Short mmCIF file of C-alpha atoms in Angstrom, two decimals:
data_model
loop_
_atom_site.label_atom_id
_atom_site.label_comp_id
_atom_site.label_asym_id
_atom_site.label_seq_id
_atom_site.Cartn_x
_atom_site.Cartn_y
_atom_site.Cartn_z
CA MET A 1 24.39 -9.90 -7.37
CA ILE A 2 20.96 -10.04 -9.00
CA PRO A 3 20.14 -6.96 -11.10
CA CYS A 4 16.84 -5.12 -10.56
CA ASP A 5 15.27 -1.87 -11.71
CA LEU A 6 14.68 -0.20 -8.35
CA MET A 7 15.43 -0.64 -4.66
CA ILE A 8 13.24 1.18 -2.13
CA ARG A 9 14.58 1.28 1.43
CA SER A 10 12.38 2.56 4.24
CA ARG A 11 12.11 2.76 8.02
CA TRP A 12 9.19 0.34 7.92
CA CYS A 13 7.71 -1.94 5.26
CA LEU A 14 4.13 -3.11 5.90
CA PRO A 15 3.50 -6.16 3.70
CA ILE A 16 -0.14 -6.68 4.87
CA ALA A 17 0.17 -10.33 3.80
CA PRO A 18 1.19 -13.05 4.25
CA ASP A 19 2.62 -11.61 7.47
CA PRO A 20 1.08 -8.31 8.60
CA GLN A 21 3.99 -7.48 10.90
CA PRO A 22 6.05 -4.44 9.84
CA ILE A 23 9.60 -5.04 8.65
CA GLU A 24 11.89 -2.55 10.37
CA ARG A 25 14.53 -1.01 8.12
CA GLY A 26 13.08 -2.93 5.23
CA ALA A 27 13.46 -2.79 1.50
CA LEU A 28 11.78 -3.79 -1.73
CA ALA A 29 13.47 -4.87 -4.95
CA ILE A 30 11.43 -4.14 -8.07
CA GLU A 31 11.96 -5.55 -11.53
CA GLY A 32 9.76 -5.21 -14.61
CA GLY A 33 6.99 -3.47 -12.68
CA ARG A 34 6.67 -6.28 -10.14
CA ILE A 35 7.97 -6.93 -6.66
CA LEU A 36 11.04 -9.11 -6.89
CA ALA A 37 11.79 -9.35 -3.17
CA ILE A 38 10.92 -7.82 0.20
CA GLY A 39 12.81 -8.09 3.48
CA PRO A 40 15.37 -6.42 5.72
CA ALA A 41 17.37 -3.85 3.76
CA ALA A 42 20.69 -5.40 4.76
CA GLU A 43 19.66 -8.73 3.26
CA LEU A 44 18.39 -7.25 0.00
CA ASP A 45 21.46 -5.02 -0.37
CA ALA A 46 23.62 -8.13 -0.19
CA ARG A 47 21.65 -9.87 -2.96
CA TYR A 48 20.47 -7.25 -5.45
CA GLN A 49 22.16 -4.64 -7.62
CA PRO A 50 19.58 -1.94 -8.48
CA LYS A 51 19.77 0.47 -11.39
CA ALA A 52 18.24 3.09 -9.09
CA ALA A 53 17.58 3.32 -5.37
CA ILE A 54 15.57 5.54 -3.05
CA ASP A 55 16.11 5.86 0.70
CA LEU A 56 13.11 6.84 2.83
CA SER A 57 14.50 6.81 6.34
CA GLY A 58 11.43 8.20 8.12
CA HIS A 59 8.78 6.54 5.99
CA ALA A 60 6.46 3.57 5.94
CA VAL A 61 6.06 1.75 2.63
CA LEU A 62 2.87 -0.24 2.10
CA PRO A 63 0.62 -1.43 -0.71
CA GLY A 64 -1.26 1.23 -2.63
CA LEU A 65 -4.74 1.82 -1.24
CA VAL A 66 -7.74 0.38 -3.10
CA ASN A 67 -10.80 2.62 -3.16
CA ALA A 68 -13.49 0.03 -3.83
CA HIS A 69 -16.32 2.47 -4.58
CA CYS A 70 -16.20 5.94 -6.06
CA HIS A 71 -18.02 8.25 -8.45
CA ALA A 72 -14.88 10.07 -9.54
CA ALA A 73 -16.37 12.79 -11.73
CA MET A 74 -18.61 13.88 -8.85
CA SER A 75 -15.58 15.69 -7.47
CA LEU A 76 -17.02 18.63 -9.40
CA LEU A 77 -20.18 18.40 -7.27
CA ARG A 78 -18.30 18.65 -3.97
CA GLY A 79 -20.46 20.65 -1.57
CA ALA A 80 -23.34 20.97 -4.04
CA ALA A 81 -25.95 19.39 -1.74
CA GLU A 82 -25.38 19.50 1.99
CA ASP A 83 -27.33 18.34 5.05
CA LEU A 84 -29.82 16.11 3.23
CA ALA A 85 -30.78 12.48 3.70
CA LEU A 86 -30.16 10.16 0.76
CA GLU A 87 -33.59 10.24 -0.87
CA ALA A 88 -33.83 14.04 -0.85
CA TRP A 89 -30.15 14.34 -1.71
CA LEU A 90 -30.63 12.22 -4.84
CA ASN A 91 -34.12 13.16 -5.99
CA ASP A 92 -34.22 16.86 -5.13
CA ALA A 93 -30.60 17.89 -5.61
CA ILE A 94 -28.11 15.57 -7.29
CA TRP A 95 -30.12 13.92 -10.07
CA PRO A 96 -31.65 17.19 -11.34
CA LEU A 97 -28.24 18.85 -11.21
CA GLU A 98 -26.57 15.98 -13.05
CA GLY A 99 -29.25 16.16 -15.73
CA ARG A 100 -28.25 19.76 -16.39
CA VAL A 101 -24.46 19.61 -16.22
CA VAL A 102 -23.08 16.12 -16.86
CA SER A 103 -21.35 15.76 -20.23
CA PRO A 104 -18.25 14.02 -21.59
CA GLU A 105 -16.14 17.07 -20.76
CA PHE A 106 -17.61 17.22 -17.25
CA VAL A 107 -16.57 13.60 -16.68
CA ARG A 108 -13.08 14.15 -18.11
CA THR A 109 -12.44 17.13 -15.87
CA GLY A 110 -14.06 15.66 -12.77
CA THR A 111 -12.21 12.38 -13.15
CA ASP A 112 -8.88 14.17 -13.58
CA LEU A 113 -9.53 16.17 -10.42
CA ALA A 114 -10.46 13.02 -8.50
CA ILE A 115 -7.40 11.15 -9.74
CA ALA A 116 -5.15 14.00 -8.61
CA GLU A 117 -6.73 13.93 -5.16
CA MET A 118 -6.61 10.16 -4.85
CA LEU A 119 -2.98 9.85 -5.94
CA ALA A 120 -1.95 12.45 -3.35
CA ARG A 121 -3.77 10.36 -0.73
CA GLY A 122 -2.09 7.08 -1.70
CA ILE A 123 -4.89 5.49 -3.74
CA THR A 124 -3.43 3.48 -6.60
CA CYS A 125 -6.61 1.68 -7.67
CA PHE A 126 -10.25 2.73 -7.58
CA ALA A 127 -13.63 1.35 -8.60
CA ASP A 128 -15.64 3.93 -10.49
CA MET A 129 -19.33 3.97 -11.34
CA TYR A 130 -20.56 6.95 -13.31
CA PHE A 131 -21.88 8.28 -16.59
CA PHE A 132 -19.65 8.40 -19.69
CA PRO A 133 -17.42 5.59 -18.40
CA GLU A 134 -15.42 5.65 -21.63
CA GLU A 135 -14.17 9.11 -20.66
CA ALA A 136 -13.21 7.97 -17.15
CA ALA A 137 -11.35 4.97 -18.56
CA GLN A 138 -9.39 7.19 -20.94
CA ARG A 139 -8.35 9.53 -18.12
CA VAL A 140 -7.21 6.58 -15.98
CA SER A 141 -5.19 5.30 -18.91
CA VAL A 142 -3.41 8.65 -19.29
CA ALA A 143 -2.78 9.08 -15.55
CA GLY A 144 -1.27 5.62 -15.16
CA LEU A 145 -3.12 4.26 -12.14
CA ARG A 146 -5.39 1.22 -11.95
CA ALA A 147 -9.20 1.14 -12.04
CA GLN A 148 -12.35 -0.88 -12.36
CA ILE A 149 -14.80 1.14 -14.46
CA ALA A 150 -18.43 0.08 -13.95
CA PHE A 151 -20.75 1.29 -16.67
CA PRO A 152 -24.15 2.49 -15.38
CA ILE A 153 -27.26 0.41 -15.88
CA ILE A 154 -30.39 2.41 -15.06
CA ASP A 155 -33.84 1.78 -16.47
CA TYR A 156 -34.74 5.42 -17.10
CA PRO A 157 -33.06 8.00 -19.37
CA ASN A 158 -29.89 9.52 -17.97
CA PRO A 159 -27.02 11.68 -19.27
CA TRP A 160 -25.26 8.66 -20.83
CA SER A 161 -28.03 6.40 -22.13
CA SER A 162 -31.72 6.24 -22.90
CA GLY A 163 -32.09 3.35 -20.47
CA SER A 164 -30.79 -0.11 -19.65
CA ALA A 165 -30.86 -1.46 -23.21
CA GLU A 166 -28.55 1.23 -24.53
CA GLY A 167 -26.47 1.02 -21.35
CA PHE A 168 -25.79 -2.67 -21.97
CA HIS A 169 -24.91 -2.05 -25.60
CA LYS A 170 -22.48 0.78 -24.92
CA GLY A 171 -21.03 -0.92 -21.86
CA LEU A 172 -20.25 -4.15 -23.66
CA GLU A 173 -18.56 -2.17 -26.42
CA LEU A 174 -16.44 -0.50 -23.73
CA HIS A 175 -15.51 -3.91 -22.34
CA ASP A 176 -14.36 -5.01 -25.78
CA ALA A 177 -12.18 -1.89 -26.06
CA TYR A 178 -10.41 -2.62 -22.75
CA ARG A 179 -10.52 -6.40 -22.79
CA ASP A 180 -6.73 -6.74 -22.77
CA ASP A 181 -5.78 -3.61 -20.83
CA PRO A 182 -3.40 -4.45 -17.96
CA ARG A 183 -4.64 -1.68 -15.66
CA ILE A 184 -8.31 -1.06 -16.53
CA GLY A 185 -11.12 -3.56 -16.13
CA ILE A 186 -14.75 -2.97 -17.08
CA ALA A 187 -17.58 -4.00 -14.77
CA PHE A 188 -21.38 -3.89 -14.73
CA GLY A 189 -22.90 -1.10 -12.66
CA PRO A 190 -26.63 -1.55 -12.05
CA HIS A 191 -27.46 1.47 -9.93
CA ALA A 192 -29.62 -0.30 -7.33
CA ALA A 193 -32.15 -3.07 -7.03
CA TYR A 194 -34.94 -0.48 -6.81
CA SER A 195 -33.86 1.42 -9.95
CA VAL A 196 -33.27 -1.57 -12.25
CA GLU A 197 -36.12 -3.96 -13.00
CA GLU A 198 -35.64 -7.62 -12.26
CA ALA A 199 -35.37 -8.64 -15.91
CA ASN A 200 -32.42 -6.30 -16.34
CA LEU A 201 -30.78 -7.56 -13.15
CA GLU A 202 -31.07 -11.08 -14.55
CA LYS A 203 -29.63 -9.82 -17.84
CA THR A 204 -26.73 -8.28 -15.92
CA LEU A 205 -26.06 -11.63 -14.27
CA MET A 206 -26.18 -13.43 -17.61
CA PHE A 207 -23.67 -11.07 -19.26
CA SER A 208 -21.45 -11.06 -16.17
CA GLU A 209 -21.18 -14.84 -16.21
CA GLU A 210 -20.71 -14.89 -19.99
CA ILE A 211 -17.73 -12.51 -20.10
CA GLY A 212 -16.41 -13.04 -16.57
CA ARG A 213 -16.67 -9.48 -15.31
CA PRO A 214 -17.86 -8.30 -11.85
CA ILE A 215 -20.98 -6.38 -10.86
CA GLN A 216 -21.11 -3.41 -8.50
CA ILE A 217 -24.43 -2.26 -7.05
CA HIS A 218 -25.69 0.05 -4.30
CA LEU A 219 -27.53 -2.26 -1.90
CA HIS A 220 -29.30 -1.92 1.45
CA GLU A 221 -28.13 1.68 1.75
CA THR A 222 -30.95 2.95 3.97
CA ALA A 223 -33.66 1.61 6.25
CA GLU A 224 -36.26 3.16 3.95
CA GLU A 225 -34.90 1.21 0.97
CA VAL A 226 -35.13 -2.09 2.85
CA ALA A 227 -38.61 -1.31 4.20
CA ALA A 228 -39.82 -0.54 0.68
CA ALA A 229 -38.34 -3.84 -0.55
CA VAL A 230 -40.14 -5.80 2.17
CA ALA A 231 -43.42 -4.02 1.36
CA ARG A 232 -42.96 -4.74 -2.36
CA ASN A 233 -41.45 -8.24 -2.33
CA GLY A 234 -42.20 -9.61 1.10
CA HIS A 235 -38.48 -9.78 1.90
CA SER A 236 -35.25 -7.76 1.65
CA TRP A 237 -33.34 -6.97 -1.53
CA VAL A 238 -30.57 -9.34 -0.39
CA ALA A 239 -33.12 -12.15 -0.26
CA ARG A 240 -34.55 -11.14 -3.64
CA LEU A 241 -31.14 -11.04 -5.31
CA ALA A 242 -30.40 -14.46 -3.83
CA ASP A 243 -33.56 -15.79 -5.48
CA ILE A 244 -32.42 -14.66 -8.94
CA GLY A 245 -28.84 -15.86 -8.47
CA LEU A 246 -27.22 -12.44 -8.29
CA LEU A 247 -25.58 -13.10 -4.94
CA ASN A 248 -22.18 -14.54 -5.88
CA PRO A 249 -18.45 -13.77 -5.43
CA SER A 250 -18.51 -11.43 -8.44
CA LEU A 251 -21.06 -9.13 -6.79
CA GLN A 252 -19.72 -6.03 -5.03
CA ALA A 253 -22.49 -4.86 -2.69
CA VAL A 254 -21.90 -1.23 -1.71
CA HIS A 255 -23.10 0.32 1.58
CA MET A 256 -25.01 -2.56 3.24
CA THR A 257 -25.93 -0.51 6.30
CA GLN A 258 -29.15 -2.38 7.05
CA LEU A 259 -28.61 -6.12 7.44
CA SER A 260 -30.50 -8.76 9.37
CA ASP A 261 -28.86 -11.94 10.59
CA ASP A 262 -30.50 -13.74 7.65
CA ASP A 263 -29.08 -11.18 5.21
CA ILE A 264 -25.58 -11.63 6.60
CA GLU A 265 -25.92 -15.41 6.41
CA ARG A 266 -26.96 -15.19 2.74
CA VAL A 267 -24.16 -12.80 1.85
CA ALA A 268 -21.60 -15.05 3.54
CA GLU A 269 -23.00 -18.22 1.99
CA HIS A 270 -22.72 -16.81 -1.52
CA GLY A 271 -19.32 -15.13 -1.11
CA VAL A 272 -20.54 -11.60 -1.85
CA GLN A 273 -18.02 -8.75 -1.60
CA VAL A 274 -19.14 -5.89 0.67
CA VAL A 275 -17.89 -2.32 0.28
CA HIS A 276 -18.16 -0.09 3.35
CA CYS A 277 -18.38 3.70 2.77
CA PRO A 278 -18.46 5.04 6.33
CA THR A 279 -18.18 8.81 5.78
CA SER A 280 -20.81 8.95 3.05
CA ASN A 281 -23.21 6.77 5.01
CA LEU A 282 -22.89 8.94 8.11
CA LYS A 283 -23.09 12.22 6.17
CA LEU A 284 -26.35 11.13 4.52
CA ALA A 285 -27.61 9.60 7.80
CA SER A 286 -27.98 6.24 6.04
CA GLY A 287 -26.65 4.00 8.82
CA ILE A 288 -23.57 1.95 9.68
CA CYS A 289 -22.39 -1.19 7.93
CA PRO A 290 -21.91 -3.98 10.54
CA THR A 291 -18.40 -4.80 9.40
CA ALA A 292 -17.39 -6.91 12.41
CA ARG A 293 -20.49 -9.11 12.11
CA LEU A 294 -19.85 -9.54 8.40
CA ALA A 295 -16.18 -10.38 8.92
CA ALA A 296 -17.05 -12.86 11.67
CA ALA A 297 -19.34 -14.59 9.18
CA GLY A 298 -16.47 -14.84 6.70
CA VAL A 299 -17.45 -11.95 4.40
CA ASN A 300 -14.73 -9.91 2.70
CA VAL A 301 -15.26 -6.23 3.58
CA ALA A 302 -13.50 -3.50 1.60
CA LEU A 303 -13.55 0.30 1.88
CA GLY A 304 -14.78 3.01 -0.43
CA THR A 305 -14.95 6.78 -0.29
CA ASP A 306 -18.10 7.06 -2.41
CA GLY A 307 -18.17 10.27 -4.46
CA ALA A 308 -16.97 13.65 -3.27
CA ALA A 309 -20.55 14.96 -3.47
CA SER A 310 -21.56 12.76 -0.52
CA ASN A 311 -18.21 12.69 1.27
CA ASN A 312 -16.38 15.90 0.29
CA ALA A 313 -13.04 14.04 0.35
CA LEU A 314 -11.41 11.06 -1.38
CA ASP A 315 -9.12 9.99 1.47
CA LEU A 316 -9.10 6.26 2.13
CA PHE A 317 -6.83 6.59 5.16
CA ALA A 318 -9.58 8.72 6.72
CA GLU A 319 -12.13 6.04 5.81
CA ALA A 320 -9.95 3.37 7.44
CA ARG A 321 -9.82 5.39 10.66
CA LEU A 322 -13.57 5.97 10.67
CA ALA A 323 -14.23 2.30 9.90
CA ALA A 324 -12.08 1.33 12.88
CA LEU A 325 -13.83 3.81 15.17
CA LEU A 326 -17.30 2.70 14.09
CA ALA A 327 -16.34 -0.93 14.68
CA LYS A 328 -15.29 0.06 18.20
CA HIS A 329 -18.54 1.96 18.69
CA LEU A 330 -20.55 -1.13 17.76
CA GLY A 331 -18.31 -3.82 19.26
CA GLY A 332 -16.17 -2.29 22.01
CA ALA A 333 -12.65 -0.96 22.25
CA ALA A 334 -11.05 -4.28 21.28
CA ALA A 335 -12.83 -4.18 17.92
CA GLY A 336 -11.68 -2.09 14.95
CA LYS A 337 -8.05 -3.15 15.10
CA VAL A 338 -5.62 -1.12 13.01
CA GLU A 339 -4.39 -4.22 11.15
CA THR A 340 -7.97 -4.95 10.11
CA ALA A 341 -8.54 -1.39 8.94
CA LEU A 342 -5.36 -1.38 6.84
CA ARG A 343 -6.27 -4.71 5.30
CA MET A 344 -9.73 -3.37 4.42
CA ALA A 345 -8.06 -0.46 2.63
CA THR A 346 -5.60 -2.64 0.71
CA LEU A 347 -5.87 -6.41 0.26
CA ASN A 348 -9.60 -6.64 1.01
CA GLY A 349 -10.25 -3.98 -1.61
CA ALA A 350 -8.12 -5.87 -4.11
CA ALA A 351 -10.02 -9.07 -3.32
CA ALA A 352 -13.38 -7.32 -3.75
CA LEU A 353 -12.35 -6.24 -7.26
CA GLY A 354 -10.94 -9.68 -8.13
CA LEU A 355 -7.37 -8.37 -8.10
CA ALA A 356 -5.93 -10.00 -4.97
CA ASP A 357 -3.48 -12.07 -7.02
CA GLU A 358 -2.00 -8.88 -8.46
CA ILE A 359 -2.20 -6.09 -5.89
CA GLY A 360 -3.11 -5.32 -2.27
CA SER A 361 -0.04 -6.67 -0.48
CA LEU A 362 3.74 -6.48 -0.79
CA GLU A 363 4.56 -10.00 -1.96
CA PRO A 364 7.10 -11.21 -4.53
CA GLY A 365 5.48 -11.59 -7.93
CA LYS A 366 2.77 -9.01 -7.35
CA GLN A 367 2.50 -5.71 -9.17
CA ALA A 368 4.63 -2.97 -7.64
CA ASP A 369 1.65 -0.82 -6.69
CA LEU A 370 2.91 0.81 -3.50
CA ILE A 371 3.07 4.03 -1.58
CA ALA A 372 5.37 5.75 0.91
CA VAL A 373 4.07 7.77 3.86
CA ASP A 374 6.36 10.14 5.73
CA LEU A 375 5.83 9.42 9.43
CA SER A 376 8.46 11.90 10.65
CA GLY A 377 6.16 14.92 10.94
CA PRO A 378 4.91 16.29 14.26
CA SER A 379 1.38 14.93 13.88
CA LEU A 380 2.59 11.36 13.26
CA SER A 381 5.62 11.02 15.54
CA PRO A 382 6.87 9.47 17.69
CA VAL A 383 5.97 6.21 15.99
CA ARG A 384 5.45 3.33 18.39
CA ASP A 385 3.29 1.33 15.98
CA PRO A 386 3.45 2.28 12.28
CA ALA A 387 0.09 0.64 11.53
CA ALA A 388 -1.57 2.68 14.28
CA ALA A 389 0.11 5.84 13.00
CA LEU A 390 -1.23 5.18 9.51
CA VAL A 391 -4.79 4.47 10.63
CA HIS A 392 -5.26 6.94 13.47
CA GLY A 393 -2.99 9.77 12.34
CA PRO A 394 -3.41 12.12 9.34
CA ALA A 395 -1.54 9.73 7.05
CA GLY A 396 -3.38 10.82 3.92
CA GLU A 397 -1.71 14.22 4.22
CA ALA A 398 1.74 12.63 4.53
CA VAL A 399 1.87 10.47 1.38
CA SER A 400 5.18 11.24 -0.29
CA HIS A 401 5.44 8.72 -3.16
CA VAL A 402 3.09 6.61 -5.26
CA TRP A 403 4.10 3.87 -7.68
CA VAL A 404 1.86 1.79 -9.97
CA ALA A 405 3.43 -1.20 -11.71
CA GLY A 406 6.80 0.17 -10.59
CA ARG A 407 6.25 3.54 -12.26
CA CYS A 408 6.37 6.61 -10.04
CA LEU A 409 3.22 8.71 -10.50
CA TYR A 410 3.64 11.07 -7.54
CA ALA A 411 6.73 12.21 -5.65
CA ASN A 412 6.86 14.80 -2.88
CA GLY A 413 3.93 16.79 -4.22
CA ASP A 414 4.90 16.54 -7.88
CA TYR A 415 2.62 14.68 -10.29
CA GLN A 416 4.51 12.78 -12.96
CA THR A 417 1.59 12.26 -15.38
CA LEU A 418 -0.84 15.08 -14.54
CA ASP A 419 -0.83 18.85 -15.05
CA LEU A 420 -2.45 19.88 -11.77
CA ALA A 421 -2.67 23.59 -12.59
CA GLU A 422 -4.50 22.85 -15.84
CA ILE A 423 -6.84 20.39 -14.11
CA GLN A 424 -7.70 22.95 -11.45
CA ARG A 425 -8.28 25.63 -14.10
CA ARG A 426 -10.74 23.38 -15.94
CA ALA A 427 -12.38 22.32 -12.69
CA THR A 428 -12.94 25.94 -11.65
CA LEU A 429 -14.62 26.70 -14.96
CA ALA A 430 -16.75 23.54 -14.79
CA ALA A 431 -17.85 24.28 -11.22
CA GLU A 432 -19.36 27.58 -12.35
CA THR A 433 -22.05 25.60 -14.20
CA CYS A 434 -22.85 23.34 -11.24
CA THR A 435 -25.55 25.46 -9.64
#
């Protein structure tokens, strides 16, 4: 018998890759924070001797969800600006409000609140882009989950920096501080092509290539943005970024609701990662990312919640369902398959963040970042297809367990690393200033 730290037995195991088919009455053996083996429970019980075991007879176990775009601290701005299109939402409501209330303490509290929400919804890794990224990174470190922290690059003064020059300086210092961290990676976060001048986009590319870190940017979010780019440059922002070399596999292009055939061809040719944020895009009336067309062209498409100020929830299962439904709306009932939606929420997200070798699927050797969802409740049973239950049922409300690197962070409503009552107390006080 081979010793291991933990054995998790469940009604279904959904590996995602290399074979997406569920394993009925499956099990996982975990050793040293990594997946040692996956397969039928009877086979693993005959081979491994665990120090501890957990039996989840009505559950599905799958990789932890990867939220590929979020502004975590904006959880404190939930509901602060409703029923506005993006330009008015940003210029008339959110940016003035952020200028008044955002501080290091605001980011600490808002990030804690977001982490609590995301863990309870099965998110084990998220990509953040917000002010005071050093505070967000510290909160992730304490909570124990995984994150990509993109430091903001904006040409004008903002709550964190006086402009792009200071943003680069502080961001590179943050990268040095987390260079060897196993769970936190630092990325570049130019806000958008229209808010960062070309010289600073080129500087972003130079630093990204020099230190080998990714870039996340809001791109082609609205028709108005693209029209303004064509009026200014004579072509779209995708074409402009291609000209300066910024289209590459390290670029995470968020939103991408307005894409011509030429844009899609360029994105595919250069291996750009696309992050689809369906709820936020619909709520702000920004448009719909053509995920099926992108995937058909060979583009990796991941999912993001965006911030709670433009979504009101941080539930990636809900995003997967909406992504599937929108794909059906655009491409017919045969589009938007549940296997595709689950992959977008897991392995595609890991690939977008450059982490596909470590997380995103249940494969031996990968990090034991995984979740259990109780499918025995009345709104999820009977289960004929566990993948369909996860995508089209209220699975986010049924997450029972969350592990990151084999460490349990959440179990049956109990947080192992967070004081939820204290977080909610601080969040209530902070929200009183957000008017």
